[in-house]
Tab-separated table of C-alpha atoms and ligand atoms in Angstrom:
chain	number	residue	atom	x	y	z
A	1	MET	CA	0.013	0.008	0.027
A	2	ASN	CA	1.151	3.519	-0.774
A	3	ASN	CA	2.329	5.125	2.433
A	4	SER	CA	3.993	8.285	1.151
A	5	LYS	CA	3.683	11.349	3.295
A	6	ILE	CA	0.505	13.388	3.028
A	7	TRP	CA	1.351	17.021	3.713
A	8	LEU	CA	-0.803	19.788	5.177
A	9	SER	CA	-0.142	21.986	2.184
A	10	SER	CA	2.602	21.400	-0.378
A	11	PRO	CA	3.554	23.204	-3.597
A	12	HIS	CA	1.297	22.408	-6.549
A	13	MET	CA	2.647	23.373	-9.937
A	14	GLY	CA	0.222	23.998	-12.760
A	15	GLY	CA	2.624	23.138	-15.625
A	16	THR	CA	3.504	26.438	-17.236
A	17	GLU	CA	5.752	27.810	-14.490
A	18	GLN	CA	8.903	26.393	-16.031
A	19	ASN	CA	8.220	28.109	-19.347
A	20	PHE	CA	8.379	31.536	-17.661
A	21	VAL	CA	11.537	30.483	-15.785
A	22	ASN	CA	13.186	29.221	-19.009
A	23	GLU	CA	12.323	32.467	-20.764
A	24	ALA	CA	14.080	34.346	-17.930
A	25	PHE	CA	17.175	32.217	-18.511
A	26	ASP	CA	16.984	32.564	-22.286
A	27	THR	CA	16.816	36.344	-22.031
A	28	ASN	CA	19.276	36.499	-19.100
A	29	TRP	CA	16.751	38.249	-16.816
A	30	VAL	CA	18.222	36.369	-13.850
A	31	ALA	CA	17.898	39.349	-11.509
A	32	PRO	CA	15.634	40.908	-8.923
A	33	LEU	CA	13.776	42.727	-11.703
A	34	GLY	CA	12.579	41.909	-15.181
A	35	PRO	CA	9.490	41.101	-17.275
A	36	ASN	CA	8.291	38.293	-14.996
A	37	VAL	CA	8.272	40.610	-11.955
A	38	ASN	CA	6.258	43.178	-13.906
A	39	GLY	CA	3.967	40.549	-15.366
A	40	PHE	CA	3.340	38.856	-11.987
A	41	GLU	CA	2.450	42.184	-10.375
A	42	LYS	CA	-0.039	42.917	-13.192
A	43	ASP	CA	-1.547	39.454	-12.862
A	44	ILE	CA	-2.172	39.968	-9.126
A	45	GLU	CA	-3.550	43.461	-9.692
A	46	THR	CA	-6.012	42.126	-12.239
A	47	TYR	CA	-7.016	39.243	-9.960
A	48	ILE	CA	-7.662	41.161	-6.760
A	49	GLY	CA	-9.054	44.267	-8.490
A	50	GLN	CA	-10.003	47.508	-6.679
A	51	GLU	CA	-7.357	49.310	-8.715
A	52	SER	CA	-4.696	47.968	-6.379
A	53	SER	CA	-0.967	48.624	-6.943
A	54	VAL	CA	1.205	45.641	-6.193
A	55	ALA	CA	4.936	45.403	-5.408
A	56	ALA	CA	6.393	41.891	-5.604
A	57	LEU	CA	8.816	41.274	-2.751
A	58	SER	CA	11.087	38.586	-1.351
A	59	SER	CA	8.615	37.483	1.337
A	60	GLY	CA	5.345	38.287	3.065
A	61	THR	CA	7.358	39.142	6.150
A	62	ALA	CA	9.300	41.763	4.163
A	63	ALA	CA	5.968	43.159	2.933
A	64	ILE	CA	4.704	43.580	6.548
A	65	HIS	CA	7.994	45.231	7.496
A	66	LEU	CA	7.737	47.713	4.617
A	67	ALA	CA	4.039	48.327	5.395
A	68	LEU	CA	4.993	49.382	8.943
A	69	ILE	CA	7.756	51.689	7.631
A	70	LEU	CA	5.366	53.244	5.109
A	71	LEU	CA	2.864	53.928	7.870
A	72	GLY	CA	5.586	55.672	9.853
A	73	VAL	CA	5.946	53.090	12.636
A	74	THR	CA	9.140	53.698	14.451
A	75	HIS	CA	11.031	53.145	17.695
A	76	GLY	CA	8.786	53.257	20.770
A	77	ASP	CA	5.498	53.176	18.856
A	78	GLU	CA	2.780	50.673	19.713
A	79	VAL	CA	1.196	48.398	17.108
A	80	LEU	CA	-1.953	46.327	17.701
A	81	CYS	CA	-1.768	42.813	16.325
A	82	GLN	CA	-4.030	39.734	16.247
A	83	SER	CA	-2.538	37.334	18.769
A	84	MET	CA	-3.615	34.142	17.027
A	85	THR	CA	-1.414	34.119	13.927
A	86	PHE	CA	1.965	33.078	12.597
A	87	SER	CA	4.875	34.891	14.211
A	88	ALA	CA	5.666	36.617	10.895
A	89	SER	CA	2.638	38.917	11.445
A	90	ALA	CA	4.225	40.322	14.623
A	91	ASN	CA	8.014	40.033	14.179
A	92	PRO	CA	8.368	43.087	11.907
A	93	ILE	CA	6.864	45.285	14.678
A	94	VAL	CA	9.959	44.400	16.704
A	95	TYR	CA	12.259	44.968	13.693
A	96	GLN	CA	11.062	48.591	13.850
A	97	GLY	CA	11.775	48.882	17.542
A	98	ALA	CA	8.057	49.189	18.164
A	99	LYS	CA	5.962	47.360	20.747
A	100	PRO	CA	3.371	44.719	19.848
A	101	ILE	CA	0.056	44.809	21.712
A	102	PHE	CA	-1.795	41.521	21.232
A	103	ILE	CA	-5.555	41.145	20.856
A	104	ASP	CA	-7.739	38.059	21.218
A	105	SER	CA	-9.830	36.504	18.463
A	106	GLU	CA	-13.592	36.190	18.236
A	107	LYS	CA	-15.325	32.841	17.716
A	108	ASP	CA	-16.955	33.327	14.308
A	109	THR	CA	-13.899	33.861	12.129
A	110	TRP	CA	-11.117	33.158	14.677
A	111	ASN	CA	-9.696	36.551	13.787
A	112	LEU	CA	-9.227	39.931	15.479
A	113	CYS	CA	-12.082	40.565	17.954
A	114	PRO	CA	-13.521	44.057	17.344
A	115	LEU	CA	-14.630	44.404	20.953
A	116	HIS	CA	-11.276	43.644	22.483
A	117	LEU	CA	-9.651	45.756	19.778
A	118	GLU	CA	-11.600	48.800	20.771
A	119	ASP	CA	-10.998	48.129	24.507
A	120	ALA	CA	-7.316	47.961	23.782
A	121	ILE	CA	-7.288	51.233	21.784
A	122	LYS	CA	-9.175	53.063	24.537
A	123	ASP	CA	-6.852	51.732	27.213
A	124	ARG	CA	-3.668	52.504	25.269
A	125	ILE	CA	-4.890	56.055	24.624
A	126	ALA	CA	-5.725	56.456	28.287
A	127	LYS	CA	-2.209	55.253	29.113
A	128	GLY	CA	-0.856	58.032	26.895
A	129	LYS	CA	-0.198	56.548	23.464
A	130	THR	CA	-2.387	56.099	20.414
A	131	PRO	CA	-1.357	52.937	18.578
A	132	LYS	CA	0.200	53.517	15.140
A	133	ALA	CA	-1.333	50.597	13.228
A	134	ILE	CA	-3.568	47.519	13.449
A	135	ILE	CA	-2.370	44.240	11.959
A	136	CYS	CA	-5.250	41.877	11.300
A	137	VAL	CA	-5.098	38.485	9.665
A	138	HIS	CA	-7.434	36.368	7.508
A	139	LEU	CA	-6.448	33.173	9.337
A	140	TYR	CA	-6.478	29.969	7.308
A	141	GLY	CA	-8.047	32.040	4.515
A	142	MET	CA	-11.123	33.075	6.550
A	143	PRO	CA	-11.848	36.823	6.109
A	144	TYR	CA	-11.839	38.753	9.344
A	145	LYS	CA	-14.825	40.970	10.272
A	146	VAL	CA	-13.918	43.596	7.731
A	147	ASP	CA	-16.700	46.099	8.338
A	148	GLU	CA	-16.353	46.104	12.130
A	149	ILE	CA	-12.559	46.452	12.034
A	150	LYS	CA	-12.733	49.188	9.361
A	151	ALA	CA	-15.245	51.167	11.473
A	152	ILE	CA	-12.903	51.107	14.474
A	153	SER	CA	-9.901	51.939	12.308
A	154	GLU	CA	-11.754	55.017	10.972
A	155	LYS	CA	-13.175	56.042	14.330
A	156	TYR	CA	-9.733	56.240	15.932
A	157	ASN	CA	-7.835	57.047	12.725
A	158	ILE	CA	-5.478	54.101	13.050
A	159	PRO	CA	-4.497	52.430	9.716
A	160	VAL	CA	-4.954	48.725	9.057
A	161	ILE	CA	-2.272	46.402	7.737
A	162	GLU	CA	-4.225	43.513	6.259
A	163	ASP	CA	-2.176	40.289	6.551
A	164	SER	CA	-3.663	38.373	3.666
A	165	ALA	CA	-0.741	35.879	3.508
A	166	GLU	CA	-3.123	32.961	3.822
A	167	ALA	CA	-6.106	34.445	1.964
A	168	LEU	CA	-5.330	35.016	-1.676
A	169	GLY	CA	-8.561	33.998	-3.384
A	170	SER	CA	-10.812	34.634	-0.366
A	171	SER	CA	-13.390	37.409	-0.437
A	172	TYR	CA	-15.755	39.421	1.719
A	173	ASN	CA	-18.981	40.771	0.240
A	174	GLY	CA	-17.585	39.935	-3.197
A	175	GLN	CA	-14.380	41.898	-2.744
A	176	LYS	CA	-11.035	40.048	-2.766
A	177	CYS	CA	-8.959	39.789	0.378
A	178	GLY	CA	-5.749	41.798	0.204
A	179	THR	CA	-7.649	44.917	-0.834
A	180	PHE	CA	-9.268	45.894	2.496
A	181	GLY	CA	-6.413	47.360	4.541
A	182	ASP	CA	-4.676	50.682	4.126
A	183	ILE	CA	-1.906	48.327	3.044
A	184	GLY	CA	-2.356	44.608	2.279
A	185	ILE	CA	0.225	41.894	2.157
A	186	LEU	CA	0.426	38.520	0.425
A	187	SER	CA	2.754	35.541	0.749
A	188	PHE	CA	3.915	33.051	-1.830
A	189	ASN	CA	5.891	30.803	0.505
A	190	GLY	CA	6.068	27.059	-0.316
A	191	ASN	CA	3.041	26.105	1.773
A	192	LYS	CA	0.692	28.923	0.722
A	193	ILE	CA	-2.192	28.842	-1.754
A	194	ILE	CA	0.224	29.611	-4.575
A	195	THR	CA	4.006	29.681	-4.312
A	196	THR	CA	6.960	31.351	-5.982
A	197	SER	CA	9.198	29.024	-3.883
A	198	GLY	CA	9.458	32.010	-1.534
A	199	GLY	CA	8.061	35.482	-2.000
A	200	GLY	CA	5.464	38.005	-1.060
A	201	ALA	CA	3.737	41.162	-2.149
A	202	LEU	CA	2.642	44.513	-0.805
A	203	VAL	CA	-0.765	45.732	-1.985
A	204	ALA	CA	-1.078	49.526	-2.029
A	205	LYS	CA	-4.056	51.759	-2.732
A	206	ASN	CA	-2.107	53.851	-5.235
A	207	ARG	CA	1.010	54.036	-7.341
A	208	GLU	CA	2.913	56.426	-5.080
A	209	VAL	CA	2.810	54.103	-2.095
A	210	ARG	CA	3.678	51.116	-4.227
A	211	ASP	CA	6.652	52.967	-5.779
A	212	LYS	CA	7.784	54.034	-2.306
A	213	ALA	CA	7.704	50.381	-1.269
A	214	ILE	CA	9.839	49.399	-4.248
A	215	PHE	CA	12.241	52.229	-3.516
A	216	LEU	CA	12.739	50.917	0.038
A	217	ALA	CA	12.898	47.326	-1.223
A	218	THR	CA	15.804	48.158	-3.562
A	219	GLN	CA	18.165	49.812	-1.116
A	220	ALA	CA	16.579	53.292	-1.173
A	221	ARG	CA	18.750	54.597	-3.992
A	222	ASP	CA	18.317	58.303	-4.660
A	223	ASN	CA	18.000	59.500	-8.225
A	224	ALA	CA	21.670	59.994	-9.113
A	225	VAL	CA	24.261	58.404	-11.465
A	226	HIS	CA	26.352	57.343	-8.489
A	227	TYR	CA	25.063	55.382	-5.485
A	228	GLN	CA	23.506	57.908	-3.170
A	229	HIS	CA	21.257	57.254	-0.151
A	230	SER	CA	19.322	59.569	2.104
A	231	GLN	CA	17.417	56.813	3.836
A	232	ILE	CA	17.982	53.289	5.078
A	233	GLY	CA	16.986	50.767	2.423
A	234	TYR	CA	16.329	47.044	2.195
A	235	ASN	CA	17.021	44.232	-0.200
A	236	TYR	CA	13.428	42.927	-0.404
A	237	ARG	CA	12.601	42.782	-4.134
A	238	MET	CA	11.364	39.531	-5.743
A	239	SER	CA	13.654	37.856	-8.298
A	240	ASN	CA	12.589	37.493	-11.910
A	241	ILE	CA	13.032	33.683	-11.540
A	242	SER	CA	10.625	33.472	-8.598
A	243	ALA	CA	8.184	35.788	-10.395
A	244	GLY	CA	8.245	33.407	-13.356
A	245	ILE	CA	6.949	30.641	-11.093
A	246	GLY	CA	4.331	33.097	-9.833
A	247	ARG	CA	3.086	33.865	-13.360
A	248	GLY	CA	2.505	30.181	-13.995
A	249	GLN	CA	0.826	29.762	-10.633
A	250	MET	CA	-1.577	32.654	-11.315
A	251	GLU	CA	-2.885	30.653	-14.300
A	252	VAL	CA	-4.120	27.923	-11.933
A	253	LEU	CA	-4.921	30.016	-8.846
A	254	GLU	CA	-8.720	29.913	-9.288
A	255	LYS	CA	-8.669	26.157	-9.962
A	256	HIS	CA	-6.498	25.561	-6.862
A	257	VAL	CA	-8.777	27.683	-4.686
A	258	ASN	CA	-11.705	25.532	-5.804
A	259	LEU	CA	-9.778	22.336	-5.043
A	260	ARG	CA	-8.999	23.579	-1.485
A	261	GLN	CA	-12.668	24.453	-1.038
A	262	ASP	CA	-13.495	20.924	-2.196
A	263	MET	CA	-11.146	19.574	0.532
A	264	ASN	CA	-13.169	21.530	3.037
A	265	THR	CA	-16.399	20.032	1.737
A	266	PHE	CA	-14.744	16.595	2.002
A	267	TYR	CA	-14.078	17.244	5.745
A	268	GLN	CA	-17.582	18.691	6.296
A	269	GLU	CA	-19.008	15.413	4.991
A	270	LEU	CA	-16.527	13.198	6.749
A	271	PHE	CA	-17.245	14.721	10.160
A	272	SER	CA	-20.936	15.438	9.605
A	273	ASP	CA	-22.133	12.601	11.822
A	274	ILE	CA	-19.234	12.588	14.293
A	275	ASP	CA	-20.233	14.113	17.633
A	276	GLY	CA	-17.942	16.680	19.138
A	277	VAL	CA	-15.957	17.524	15.992
A	278	THR	CA	-16.655	20.851	14.254
A	279	VAL	CA	-15.208	21.750	10.902
A	280	PHE	CA	-14.350	25.450	10.698
A	281	LYS	CA	-16.452	27.203	8.086
A	282	GLU	CA	-17.710	30.625	6.991
A	283	PRO	CA	-20.096	32.264	9.525
A	284	SER	CA	-22.326	33.642	6.739
A	285	THR	CA	-22.563	33.987	2.969
A	286	HIS	CA	-20.750	37.358	3.167
A	287	PHE	CA	-17.528	35.456	3.806
A	288	ILE	CA	-15.868	33.239	1.257
A	289	SER	CA	-12.688	31.428	2.450
A	290	ASN	CA	-10.151	29.945	0.108
A	291	HIS	CA	-9.853	27.273	2.812
A	292	TRP	CA	-6.108	27.423	2.596
A	293	LEU	CA	-6.097	25.020	5.494
A	294	SER	CA	-9.128	23.064	6.660
A	295	CYS	CA	-9.366	23.042	10.444
A	296	ILE	CA	-11.444	21.277	13.090
A	297	THR	CA	-12.043	21.704	16.755
A	298	VAL	CA	-12.463	18.659	18.969
A	299	ASP	CA	-14.635	18.724	22.068
A	300	GLU	CA	-13.081	15.831	23.966
A	301	GLN	CA	-16.099	15.298	26.250
A	302	LYS	CA	-18.511	14.856	23.357
A	303	ALA	CA	-16.149	13.139	20.895
A	304	GLY	CA	-14.588	10.712	23.347
A	305	PHE	CA	-11.115	11.478	21.931
A	306	SER	CA	-8.847	14.442	22.019
A	307	ARG	CA	-7.300	16.591	19.303
A	308	GLU	CA	-3.952	15.092	20.252
A	309	THR	CA	-5.209	11.474	19.933
A	310	LEU	CA	-6.360	12.315	16.433
A	311	ARG	CA	-3.087	14.033	15.548
A	312	LEU	CA	-1.008	11.098	16.715
A	313	ALA	CA	-3.244	8.603	14.845
A	314	LEU	CA	-2.747	10.562	11.644
A	315	GLU	CA	0.974	10.799	12.216
A	316	LYS	CA	1.167	7.025	12.576
A	317	GLU	CA	-0.274	6.759	9.048
A	318	ASN	CA	2.288	9.279	7.759
A	319	ILE	CA	-0.367	12.005	7.489
A	320	GLU	CA	0.642	15.463	8.595
A	321	SER	CA	-1.725	17.489	10.806
A	322	ARG	CA	-0.885	20.306	13.201
A	323	PRO	CA	-2.398	22.223	16.115
A	324	LEU	CA	-3.707	25.713	15.239
A	325	TRP	CA	-1.327	28.689	15.486
A	326	LYS	CA	-0.131	29.176	19.074
A	327	PRO	CA	-1.215	32.716	20.079
A	328	MET	CA	1.569	35.277	20.183
A	329	HIS	CA	0.786	36.358	23.775
A	330	LEU	CA	1.647	32.799	24.844
A	331	GLN	CA	4.942	32.691	23.014
A	332	PRO	CA	8.096	32.928	25.194
A	333	VAL	CA	9.501	35.639	22.916
A	334	PHE	CA	6.455	37.892	23.510
A	335	LYS	CA	5.860	37.098	27.160
A	336	ASP	CA	6.175	40.733	28.206
A	337	ALA	CA	3.852	42.181	25.538
A	338	PRO	CA	0.462	43.525	26.697
A	339	TYR	CA	-2.557	41.388	25.812
A	340	TYR	CA	-6.241	42.312	25.580
A	341	GLY	CA	-8.793	39.588	25.549
A	342	LYS	CA	-9.993	36.441	27.236
A	343	ASN	CA	-9.247	32.865	26.210
A	344	VAL	CA	-10.755	32.394	22.727
A	345	SER	CA	-7.457	32.023	20.938
A	346	GLU	CA	-5.961	29.946	23.723
A	347	THR	CA	-8.939	27.561	23.692
A	348	LEU	CA	-8.753	27.266	19.919
A	349	PHE	CA	-5.034	26.457	20.230
A	350	ASN	CA	-5.819	23.723	22.763
A	351	ILE	CA	-8.596	21.955	20.845
A	352	GLY	CA	-7.940	22.840	17.168
A	353	LEU	CA	-6.226	20.865	14.447
A	354	CYS	CA	-5.256	21.718	10.848
A	355	LEU	CA	-5.785	18.845	8.415
A	356	PRO	CA	-4.207	18.056	5.032
A	357	SER	CA	-5.687	20.662	2.649
A	358	GLY	CA	-3.493	20.872	-0.436
A	359	SER	CA	-4.983	21.341	-3.897
A	360	ASN	CA	-2.872	18.387	-5.035
A	361	LEU	CA	-4.464	15.766	-2.835
A	362	ASN	CA	-6.145	12.930	-4.747
A	363	ASP	CA	-8.819	10.293	-4.069
A	364	ASP	CA	-6.208	7.837	-2.635
A	365	ASP	CA	-5.005	10.509	-0.198
A	366	ARG	CA	-8.571	11.293	0.842
A	367	GLU	CA	-9.237	7.563	1.309
A	368	ARG	CA	-6.214	7.228	3.569
A	369	ILE	CA	-7.196	10.325	5.599
A	370	SER	CA	-10.735	9.129	5.898
A	371	SER	CA	-9.835	5.650	7.094
A	372	ALA	CA	-7.237	6.938	9.577
A	373	ILE	CA	-9.846	9.282	11.108
A	374	LYS	CA	-12.555	6.633	11.146
A	375	LYS	CA	-10.272	4.313	13.082
A	376	VAL	CA	-10.041	6.894	15.860
A	377	VAL	CA	-13.735	7.636	15.847
A	378	SER	CA	-14.953	4.069	16.127
B	401	PLP	C1	3.141	32.868	5.799
B	401	PLP	C2	2.646	34.003	6.607
B	401	PLP	C3	3.348	35.201	6.698
B	401	PLP	C4	4.700	35.405	6.170
B	401	PLP	O1	4.928	35.178	4.842
B	401	PLP	P1	6.368	34.735	4.343
B	401	PLP	O2	6.227	34.869	2.880
B	401	PLP	O3	6.550	33.309	4.791
B	401	PLP	O4	7.385	35.647	4.920
B	401	PLP	C5	2.739	36.246	7.411
B	401	PLP	N1	1.572	36.117	8.024
B	401	PLP	C6	0.881	34.941	7.966
B	401	PLP	C7	-0.448	34.870	8.664
B	401	PLP	C8	1.394	33.834	7.322
B	401	PLP	O5	0.727	32.670	7.267
């Protein structure tokens, strides 16, 4: 029997990626600029719409870092950040010498809780400092409560950095994720919905901000024949080789989103008659998740088994699964950061599990996953 590893989310090439890469070689555009970079940016702009301006960068983390710089976040500033996320959402706050303030999630979308967010803002202002930015995340591809967060952002005049690293292809009220924040960011790491082997993008509302991002991402060179710098720059631009992979991936993005959504339907059906297991899904028709990862929560009392029992049983069958993101306020590295909220994200971390969700999983894989899970259940 085939026992090869089933991954949570692995790269899934569409077939034309290599043509773009070969073309880069043939024309010697083996550099952090070139036709593939321009083409990839255009492809993303067309896909997400809203007249967005996109800068292709070396990673999603780099995009968040540049977003903070563009919003003027500097030493000693405070930045509000969703606690339940990958560390890359929060690390760039520290790169800037600023202080992360973590906020709990709400139960519908597992993302930034508007109530705790507003509490935090009021309290930080009362303590003497208005936070400089809000970083919110569409976790696992699920859009956060866009309208509620936007209203708070506008009320207190604090800009939003929309971490859409996991949510390319998701939408809220028909509008694509990545276009809601004052600045949006995307990731094309190896495990994301599409990959450039490693890469990211910054989504700006206009050309000026996008050009400023590219200026900073290419060592902040002033307009002079010699090398002149009036500002600290970064080496954060995407290479023309990576962008070639991205152009090929954009051709299959919509298809791969559909396949991930089909994986979610597979889990909805698989767990439909299993007591105590809930498959994470959209709270209403306003939200459409790309279901980058399909996740479940396990109520041990009702199910008769724990999240960990299920994880270990899958591991035994060479099937990868993983607890949900450990909240940042529980991470040793952020133990001194202020936290606003209760225990929603902590509970999710304790009872939640991400299941194999790749667009490249086939019927055999699904059969193996299904029988491994059924063994635990019975
Ligand atoms: C992957 C990810 C990032 C970082 O993207 P990289 O391209 O890996 O640097 C940021 N935020 C979230 C929520 C992510 O999942």
